[in-house]
GROMACS .gro file of C-alpha atoms in nm:
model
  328
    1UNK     CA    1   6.027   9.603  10.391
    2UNK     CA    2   6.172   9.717  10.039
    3UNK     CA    3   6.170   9.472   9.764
    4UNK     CA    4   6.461   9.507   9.538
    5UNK     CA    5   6.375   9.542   9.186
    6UNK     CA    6   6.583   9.593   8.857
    7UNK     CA    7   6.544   9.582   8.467
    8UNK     CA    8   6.880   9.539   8.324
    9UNK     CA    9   6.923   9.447   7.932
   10UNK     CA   10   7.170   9.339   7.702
   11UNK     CA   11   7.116   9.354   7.337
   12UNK     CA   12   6.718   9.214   7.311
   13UNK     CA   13   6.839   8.994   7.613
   14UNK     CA   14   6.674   9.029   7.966
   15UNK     CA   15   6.875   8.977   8.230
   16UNK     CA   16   6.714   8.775   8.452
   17UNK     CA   17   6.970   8.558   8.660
   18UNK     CA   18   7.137   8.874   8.855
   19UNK     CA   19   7.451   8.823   9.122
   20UNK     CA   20   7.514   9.166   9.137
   21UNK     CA   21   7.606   9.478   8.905
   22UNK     CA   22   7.844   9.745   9.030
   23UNK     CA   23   7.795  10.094   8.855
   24UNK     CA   24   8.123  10.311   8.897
   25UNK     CA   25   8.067  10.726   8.784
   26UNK     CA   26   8.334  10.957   8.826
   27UNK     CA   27   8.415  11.316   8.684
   28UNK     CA   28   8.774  11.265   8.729
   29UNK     CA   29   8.722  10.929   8.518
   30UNK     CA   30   8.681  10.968   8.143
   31UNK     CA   31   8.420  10.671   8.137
   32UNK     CA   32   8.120  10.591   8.376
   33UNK     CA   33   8.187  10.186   8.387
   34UNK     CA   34   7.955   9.887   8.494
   35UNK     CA   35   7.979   9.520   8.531
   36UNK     CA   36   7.760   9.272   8.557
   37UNK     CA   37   7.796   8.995   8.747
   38UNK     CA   38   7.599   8.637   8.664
   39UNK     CA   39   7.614   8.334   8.901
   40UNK     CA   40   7.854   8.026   8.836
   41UNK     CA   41   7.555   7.770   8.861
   42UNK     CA   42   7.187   7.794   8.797
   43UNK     CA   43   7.000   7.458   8.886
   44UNK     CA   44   7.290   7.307   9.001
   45UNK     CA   45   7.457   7.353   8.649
   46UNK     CA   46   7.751   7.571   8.532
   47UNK     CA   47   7.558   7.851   8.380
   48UNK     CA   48   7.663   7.964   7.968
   49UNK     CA   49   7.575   8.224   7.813
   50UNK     CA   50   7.545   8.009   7.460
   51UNK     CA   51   7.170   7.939   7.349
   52UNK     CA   52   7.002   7.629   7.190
   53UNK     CA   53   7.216   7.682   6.900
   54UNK     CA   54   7.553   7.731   7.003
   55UNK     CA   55   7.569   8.092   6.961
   56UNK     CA   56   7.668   8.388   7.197
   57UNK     CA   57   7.348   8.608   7.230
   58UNK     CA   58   7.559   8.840   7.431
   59UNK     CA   59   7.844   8.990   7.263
   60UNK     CA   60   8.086   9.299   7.263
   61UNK     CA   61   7.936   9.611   7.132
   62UNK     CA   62   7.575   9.506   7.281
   63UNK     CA   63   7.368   9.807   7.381
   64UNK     CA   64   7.313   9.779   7.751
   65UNK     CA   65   7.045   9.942   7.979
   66UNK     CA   66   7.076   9.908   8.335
   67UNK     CA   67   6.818  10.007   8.584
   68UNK     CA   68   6.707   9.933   8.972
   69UNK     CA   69   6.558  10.045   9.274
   70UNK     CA   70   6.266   9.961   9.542
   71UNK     CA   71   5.913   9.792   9.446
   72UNK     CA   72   5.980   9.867   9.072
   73UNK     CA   73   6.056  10.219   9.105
   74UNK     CA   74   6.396  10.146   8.922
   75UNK     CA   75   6.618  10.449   8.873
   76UNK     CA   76   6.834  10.423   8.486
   77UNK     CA   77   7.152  10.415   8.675
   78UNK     CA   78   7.417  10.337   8.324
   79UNK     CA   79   7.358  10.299   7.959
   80UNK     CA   80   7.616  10.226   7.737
   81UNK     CA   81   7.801   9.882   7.591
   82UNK     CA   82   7.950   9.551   7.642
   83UNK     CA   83   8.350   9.576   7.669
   84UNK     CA   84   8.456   9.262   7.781
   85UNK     CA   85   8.308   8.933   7.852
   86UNK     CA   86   8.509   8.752   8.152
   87UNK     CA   87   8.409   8.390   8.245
   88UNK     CA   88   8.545   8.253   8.550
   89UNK     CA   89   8.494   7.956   8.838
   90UNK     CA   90   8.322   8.231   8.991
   91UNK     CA   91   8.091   8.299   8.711
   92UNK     CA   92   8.068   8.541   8.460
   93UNK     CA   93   8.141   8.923   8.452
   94UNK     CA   94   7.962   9.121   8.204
   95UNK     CA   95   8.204   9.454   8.190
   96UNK     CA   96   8.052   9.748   8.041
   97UNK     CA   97   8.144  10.100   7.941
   98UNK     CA   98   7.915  10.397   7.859
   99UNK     CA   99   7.919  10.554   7.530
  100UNK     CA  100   8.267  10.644   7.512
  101UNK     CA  101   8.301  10.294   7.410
  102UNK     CA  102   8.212  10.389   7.029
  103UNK     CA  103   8.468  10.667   7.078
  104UNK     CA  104   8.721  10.338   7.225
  105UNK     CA  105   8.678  10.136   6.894
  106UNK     CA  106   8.713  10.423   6.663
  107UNK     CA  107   8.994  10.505   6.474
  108UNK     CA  108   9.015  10.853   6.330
  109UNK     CA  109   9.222  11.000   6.053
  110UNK     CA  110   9.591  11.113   6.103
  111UNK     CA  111   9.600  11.462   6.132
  112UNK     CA  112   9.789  11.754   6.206
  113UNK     CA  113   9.592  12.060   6.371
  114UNK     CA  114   9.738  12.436   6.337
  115UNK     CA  115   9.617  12.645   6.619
  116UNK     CA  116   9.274  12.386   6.733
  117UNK     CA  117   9.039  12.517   6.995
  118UNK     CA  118   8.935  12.238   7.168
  119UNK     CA  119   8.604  12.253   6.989
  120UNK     CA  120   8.753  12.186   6.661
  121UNK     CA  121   8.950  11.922   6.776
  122UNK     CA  122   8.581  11.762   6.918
  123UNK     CA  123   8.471  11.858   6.541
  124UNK     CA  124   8.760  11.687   6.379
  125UNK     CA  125   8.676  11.315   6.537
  126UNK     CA  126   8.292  11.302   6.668
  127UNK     CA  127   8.196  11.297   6.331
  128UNK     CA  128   8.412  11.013   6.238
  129UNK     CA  129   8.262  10.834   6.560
  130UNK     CA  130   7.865  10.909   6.443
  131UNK     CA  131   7.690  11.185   6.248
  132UNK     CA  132   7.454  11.234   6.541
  133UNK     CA  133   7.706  11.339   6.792
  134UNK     CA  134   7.642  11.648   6.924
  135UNK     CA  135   7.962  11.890   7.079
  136UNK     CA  136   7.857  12.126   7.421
  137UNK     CA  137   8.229  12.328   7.520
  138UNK     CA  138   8.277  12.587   7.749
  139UNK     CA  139   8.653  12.632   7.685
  140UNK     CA  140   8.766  12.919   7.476
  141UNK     CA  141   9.155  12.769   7.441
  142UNK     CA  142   9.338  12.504   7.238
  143UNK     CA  143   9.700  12.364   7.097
  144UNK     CA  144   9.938  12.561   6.881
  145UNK     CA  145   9.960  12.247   6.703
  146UNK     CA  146   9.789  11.915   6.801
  147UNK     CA  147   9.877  11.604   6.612
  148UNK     CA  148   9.646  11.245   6.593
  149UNK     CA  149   9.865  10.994   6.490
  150UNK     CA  150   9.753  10.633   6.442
  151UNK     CA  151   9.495  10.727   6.743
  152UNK     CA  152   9.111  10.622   6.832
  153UNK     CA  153   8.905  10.941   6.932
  154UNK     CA  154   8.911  10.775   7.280
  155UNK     CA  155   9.299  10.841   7.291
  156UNK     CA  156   9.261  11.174   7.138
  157UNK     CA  157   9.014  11.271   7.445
  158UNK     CA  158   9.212  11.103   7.699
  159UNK     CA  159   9.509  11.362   7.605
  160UNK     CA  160   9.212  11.673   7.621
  161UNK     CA  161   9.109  11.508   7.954
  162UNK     CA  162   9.478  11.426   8.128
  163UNK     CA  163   9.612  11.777   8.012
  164UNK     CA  164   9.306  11.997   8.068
  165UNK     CA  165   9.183  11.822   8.356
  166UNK     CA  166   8.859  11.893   8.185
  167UNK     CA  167   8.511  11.727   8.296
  168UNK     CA  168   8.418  11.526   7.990
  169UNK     CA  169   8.075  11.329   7.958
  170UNK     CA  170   7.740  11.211   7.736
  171UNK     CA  171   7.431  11.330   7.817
  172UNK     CA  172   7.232  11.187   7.592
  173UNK     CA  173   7.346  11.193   7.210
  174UNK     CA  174   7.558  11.498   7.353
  175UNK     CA  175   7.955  11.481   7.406
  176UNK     CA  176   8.040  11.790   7.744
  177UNK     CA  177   8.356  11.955   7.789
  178UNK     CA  178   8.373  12.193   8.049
  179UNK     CA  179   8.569  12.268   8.359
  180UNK     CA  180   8.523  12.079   8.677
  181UNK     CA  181   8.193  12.204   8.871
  182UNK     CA  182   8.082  12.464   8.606
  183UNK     CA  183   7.772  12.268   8.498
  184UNK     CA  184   7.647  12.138   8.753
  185UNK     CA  185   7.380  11.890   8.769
  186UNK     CA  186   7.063  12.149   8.972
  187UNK     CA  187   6.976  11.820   9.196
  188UNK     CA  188   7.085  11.853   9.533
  189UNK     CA  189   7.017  11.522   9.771
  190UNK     CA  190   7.029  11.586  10.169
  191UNK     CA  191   7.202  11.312  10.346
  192UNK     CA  192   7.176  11.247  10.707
  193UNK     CA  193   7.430  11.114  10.947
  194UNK     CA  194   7.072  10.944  11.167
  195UNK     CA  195   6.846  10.857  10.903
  196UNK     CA  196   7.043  10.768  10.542
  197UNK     CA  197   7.409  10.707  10.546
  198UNK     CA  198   7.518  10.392  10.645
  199UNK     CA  199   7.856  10.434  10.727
  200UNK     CA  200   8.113  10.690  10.628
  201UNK     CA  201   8.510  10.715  10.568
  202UNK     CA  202   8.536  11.111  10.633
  203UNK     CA  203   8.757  11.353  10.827
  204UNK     CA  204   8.707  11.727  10.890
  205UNK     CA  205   8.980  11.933  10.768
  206UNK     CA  206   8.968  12.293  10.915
  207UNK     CA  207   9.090  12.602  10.690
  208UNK     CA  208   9.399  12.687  10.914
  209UNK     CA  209   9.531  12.287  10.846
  210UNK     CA  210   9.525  12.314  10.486
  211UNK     CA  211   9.798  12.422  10.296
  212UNK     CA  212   9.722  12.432   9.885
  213UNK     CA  213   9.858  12.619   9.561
  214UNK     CA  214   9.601  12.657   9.301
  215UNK     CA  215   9.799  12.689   8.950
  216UNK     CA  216   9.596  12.806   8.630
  217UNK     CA  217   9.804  12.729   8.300
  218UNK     CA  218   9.739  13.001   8.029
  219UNK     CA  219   9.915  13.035   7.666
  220UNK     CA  220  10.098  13.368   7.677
  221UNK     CA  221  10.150  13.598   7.298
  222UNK     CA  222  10.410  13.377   7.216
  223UNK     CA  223  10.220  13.038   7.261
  224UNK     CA  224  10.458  12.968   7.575
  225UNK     CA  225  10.244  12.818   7.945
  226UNK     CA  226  10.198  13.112   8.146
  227UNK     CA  227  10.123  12.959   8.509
  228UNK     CA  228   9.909  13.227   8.774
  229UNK     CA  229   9.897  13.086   9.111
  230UNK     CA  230   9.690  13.183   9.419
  231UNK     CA  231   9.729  13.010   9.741
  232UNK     CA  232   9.998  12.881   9.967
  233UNK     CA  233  10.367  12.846   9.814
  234UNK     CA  234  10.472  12.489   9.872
  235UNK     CA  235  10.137  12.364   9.958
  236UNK     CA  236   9.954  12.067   9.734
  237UNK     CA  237   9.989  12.182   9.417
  238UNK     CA  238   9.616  12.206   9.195
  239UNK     CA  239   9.698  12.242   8.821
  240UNK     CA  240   9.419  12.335   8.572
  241UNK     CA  241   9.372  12.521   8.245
  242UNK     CA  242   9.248  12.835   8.173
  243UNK     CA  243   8.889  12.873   8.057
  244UNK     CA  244   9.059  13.120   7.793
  245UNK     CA  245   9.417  13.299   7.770
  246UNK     CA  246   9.320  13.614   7.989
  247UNK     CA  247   9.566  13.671   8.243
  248UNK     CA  248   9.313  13.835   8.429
  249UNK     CA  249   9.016  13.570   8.373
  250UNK     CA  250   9.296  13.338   8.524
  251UNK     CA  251   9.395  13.519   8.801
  252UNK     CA  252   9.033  13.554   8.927
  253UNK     CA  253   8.985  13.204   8.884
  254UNK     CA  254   9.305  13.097   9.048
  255UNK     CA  255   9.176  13.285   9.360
  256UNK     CA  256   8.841  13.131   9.359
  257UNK     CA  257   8.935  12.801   9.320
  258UNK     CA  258   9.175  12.854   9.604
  259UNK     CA  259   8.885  12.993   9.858
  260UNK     CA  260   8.682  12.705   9.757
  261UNK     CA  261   8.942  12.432   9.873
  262UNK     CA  262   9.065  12.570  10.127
  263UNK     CA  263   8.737  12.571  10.360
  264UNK     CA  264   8.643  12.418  10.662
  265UNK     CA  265   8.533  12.098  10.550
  266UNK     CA  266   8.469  11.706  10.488
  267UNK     CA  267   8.724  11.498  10.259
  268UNK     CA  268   8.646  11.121  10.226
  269UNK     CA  269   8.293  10.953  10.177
  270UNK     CA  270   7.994  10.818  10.278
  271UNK     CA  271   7.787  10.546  10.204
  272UNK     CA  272   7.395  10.510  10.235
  273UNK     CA  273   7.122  10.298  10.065
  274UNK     CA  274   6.943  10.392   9.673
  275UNK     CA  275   6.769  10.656   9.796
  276UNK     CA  276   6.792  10.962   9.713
  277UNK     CA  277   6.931  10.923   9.376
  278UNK     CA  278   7.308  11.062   9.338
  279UNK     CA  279   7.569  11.126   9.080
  280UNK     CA  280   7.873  11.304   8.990
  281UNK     CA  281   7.860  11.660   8.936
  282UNK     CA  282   7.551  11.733   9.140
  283UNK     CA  283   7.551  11.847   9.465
  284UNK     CA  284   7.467  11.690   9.875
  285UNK     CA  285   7.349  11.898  10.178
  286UNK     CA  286   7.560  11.662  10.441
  287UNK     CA  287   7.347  11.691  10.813
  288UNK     CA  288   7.471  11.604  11.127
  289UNK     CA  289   7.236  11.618  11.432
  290UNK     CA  290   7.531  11.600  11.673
  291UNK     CA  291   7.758  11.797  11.521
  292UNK     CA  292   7.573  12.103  11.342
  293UNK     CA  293   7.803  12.337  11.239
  294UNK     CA  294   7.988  12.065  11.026
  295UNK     CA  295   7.676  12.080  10.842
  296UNK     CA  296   7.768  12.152  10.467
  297UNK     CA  297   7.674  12.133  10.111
  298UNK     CA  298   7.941  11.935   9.855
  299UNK     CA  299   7.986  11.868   9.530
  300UNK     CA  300   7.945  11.529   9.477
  301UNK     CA  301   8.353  11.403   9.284
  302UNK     CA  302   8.221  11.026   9.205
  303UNK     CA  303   7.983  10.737   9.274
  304UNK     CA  304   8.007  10.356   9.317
  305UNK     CA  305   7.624  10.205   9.338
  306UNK     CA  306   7.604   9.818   9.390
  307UNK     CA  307   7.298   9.662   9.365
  308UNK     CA  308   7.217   9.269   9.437
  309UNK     CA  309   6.942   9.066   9.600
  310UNK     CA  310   7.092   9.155   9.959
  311UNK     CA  311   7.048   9.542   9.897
  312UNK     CA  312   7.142   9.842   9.754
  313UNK     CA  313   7.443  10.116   9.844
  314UNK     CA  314   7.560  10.386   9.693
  315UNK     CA  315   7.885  10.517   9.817
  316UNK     CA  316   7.924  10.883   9.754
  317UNK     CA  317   8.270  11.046   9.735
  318UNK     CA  318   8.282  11.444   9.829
  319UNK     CA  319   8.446  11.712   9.612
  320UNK     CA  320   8.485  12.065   9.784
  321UNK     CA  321   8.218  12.267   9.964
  322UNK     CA  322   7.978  12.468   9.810
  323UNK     CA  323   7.784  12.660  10.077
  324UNK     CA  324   8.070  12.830  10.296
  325UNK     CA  325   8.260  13.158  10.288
  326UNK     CA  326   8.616  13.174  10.342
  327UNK     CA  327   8.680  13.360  10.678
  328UNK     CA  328   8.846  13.696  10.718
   0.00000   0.00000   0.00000
């Protein structure tokens, strides 16, 4: 029998009177998110976060570290900081975002931008956010003009993120901007319908049933969207941005994209225990003992991982396949 296990801390405070904590991680998501949940009561009193003085040892803008697993093999599942501090009859909710949140509460310079690449526009406001930040892009495209206007540098990446549909994310002290899928966390986790997924929410979607339209949005001589589609016409429509202005680049991509969505293949998700470890942008080999040839490899779209004292899940929501070619 396991023994659940977790250091979580706030600030220099140890959390030590634990309800639950729900980690949510999503590359379609700007920010990973986590929230803490304490009891109502400890001892048969209402349980406040105030100390022997009267003051708040826990307050917004606290670092927190948040880690758990089996026998104290804990697994860092979030870092980042207190948002918001929500007390209820129900107790109190400790909501946390990762380090976007400096990026939330910063407010950059007004500014108008002639021709940005998207790494100058990442130059322009991570330095206003901390000297340390460090800027990894893969794009090779940008605005004609691109104005911030009484903006934080989380608004000005939530325009990048809405209108690029770009994966955005820390990794350490560095800020990532690159296209979905194209840097890829090298872990790959096997998950198996008999041994460690609990339950599932999936349906298998065969090539013939699928009907989609890949659209890649380019800039054109004249700085006018250029759109290059592959697919089917009148299908579900999958808008993204070029990785550069290259007809040719996009056209290639276009197609690709439109093989890779258009397998055989799982949608939905499943959910097992804490083990193995799993996050967005890395990949699962999916095995079924009954039903083999739906055997696949996916990348891995998002992750919701609760943790309390009645167990651990991880529920694990599937982005295309990886491991199939499109048939002839």
């Amino acid at each position: 029998m396991y023994r659940m296990t977790y250091d979580i801390t706030i600030g220099d405070q140890r959390v030590r009177l634990l309800e639950k904590v729900v980690v949510k991680r999503s590359v379609e998501n700007l920010a990973d998110t986590a929230t803490i949940y304490l009891p109502a009561y400890h001892l048969g009193r209402p349980l406040s976060l105030l100390d022997a003085a009267g003051k708040e040892p826990i307050q917004e803008g606290d670092k927190v570290s948040i880690a758990f697993g089996y026998d104290g093999n804990n697994q860092a599942e979030f870092a980042g900081y207190v948002d918001d501090i929500y007390i209820g009859k129900d107790g109190i909710e400790i909501r946390c975002m990762d380090t976007l949140w400096l990026f939330k509460n910063t407010s950059v310079k007004d500014n108008t931008l002639k021709a940005p690449k998207l790494k100058d526009i990442l130059e322009e406001i991570c330095p206003q956010v901390s000297p340390d930040i460090m800027i990894d892009c893969s794009y090779d495209i940008g605005y004609s003009t691109f104005v911030i206007r009484k903006a934080t540098a989380y608004d000005v990446l939530t325009k990048i993120h809405e209108e690029i549909k770009a994966d955005i994310y820390f990794c350490e002290n560095t800020l990532h901007l690159h296209p979905p899928y194209s840097n890829m966390n090298e872990g790959v986790a096997s998950l198996n319908f008999s041994k460690n997924i609990e339950t599932s929410d999936l349906k298998y979607v065969r090539e013939k049933d699928r009907k989609i339209e890949v659209e890649i949005v380019i800039k054109d001589k004249k700085g006018q969207d250029q759109k290059i589609t592959a697919g089917n016409t009148g299908g579900k429509k999958i808008t993204l941005r070029g990785l550069s202005e290259d007809p040719k680049e996009a056209a290639e991509r276009a197609q690709k994209e439109f093989e890779a969505r258009s397998l055989d293949s799982y949608e939905g998700s499943v959910t097992g225990w804490l083990l193995p470890y799993v996050e967005p942008d890395m990949a699962v080999q999916i095995f079924d003992n009954d039903l083999p040839e739906r055997n696949g490899k996916y990348y891995v779209v998002a992750t919701e991982t609760t943790f309390s004292k009645s167990g651990g899940q991880r529920k694990i929501t599937l982005g295309h396949r990886l491991d199939a070619k499109k048939k002839k």
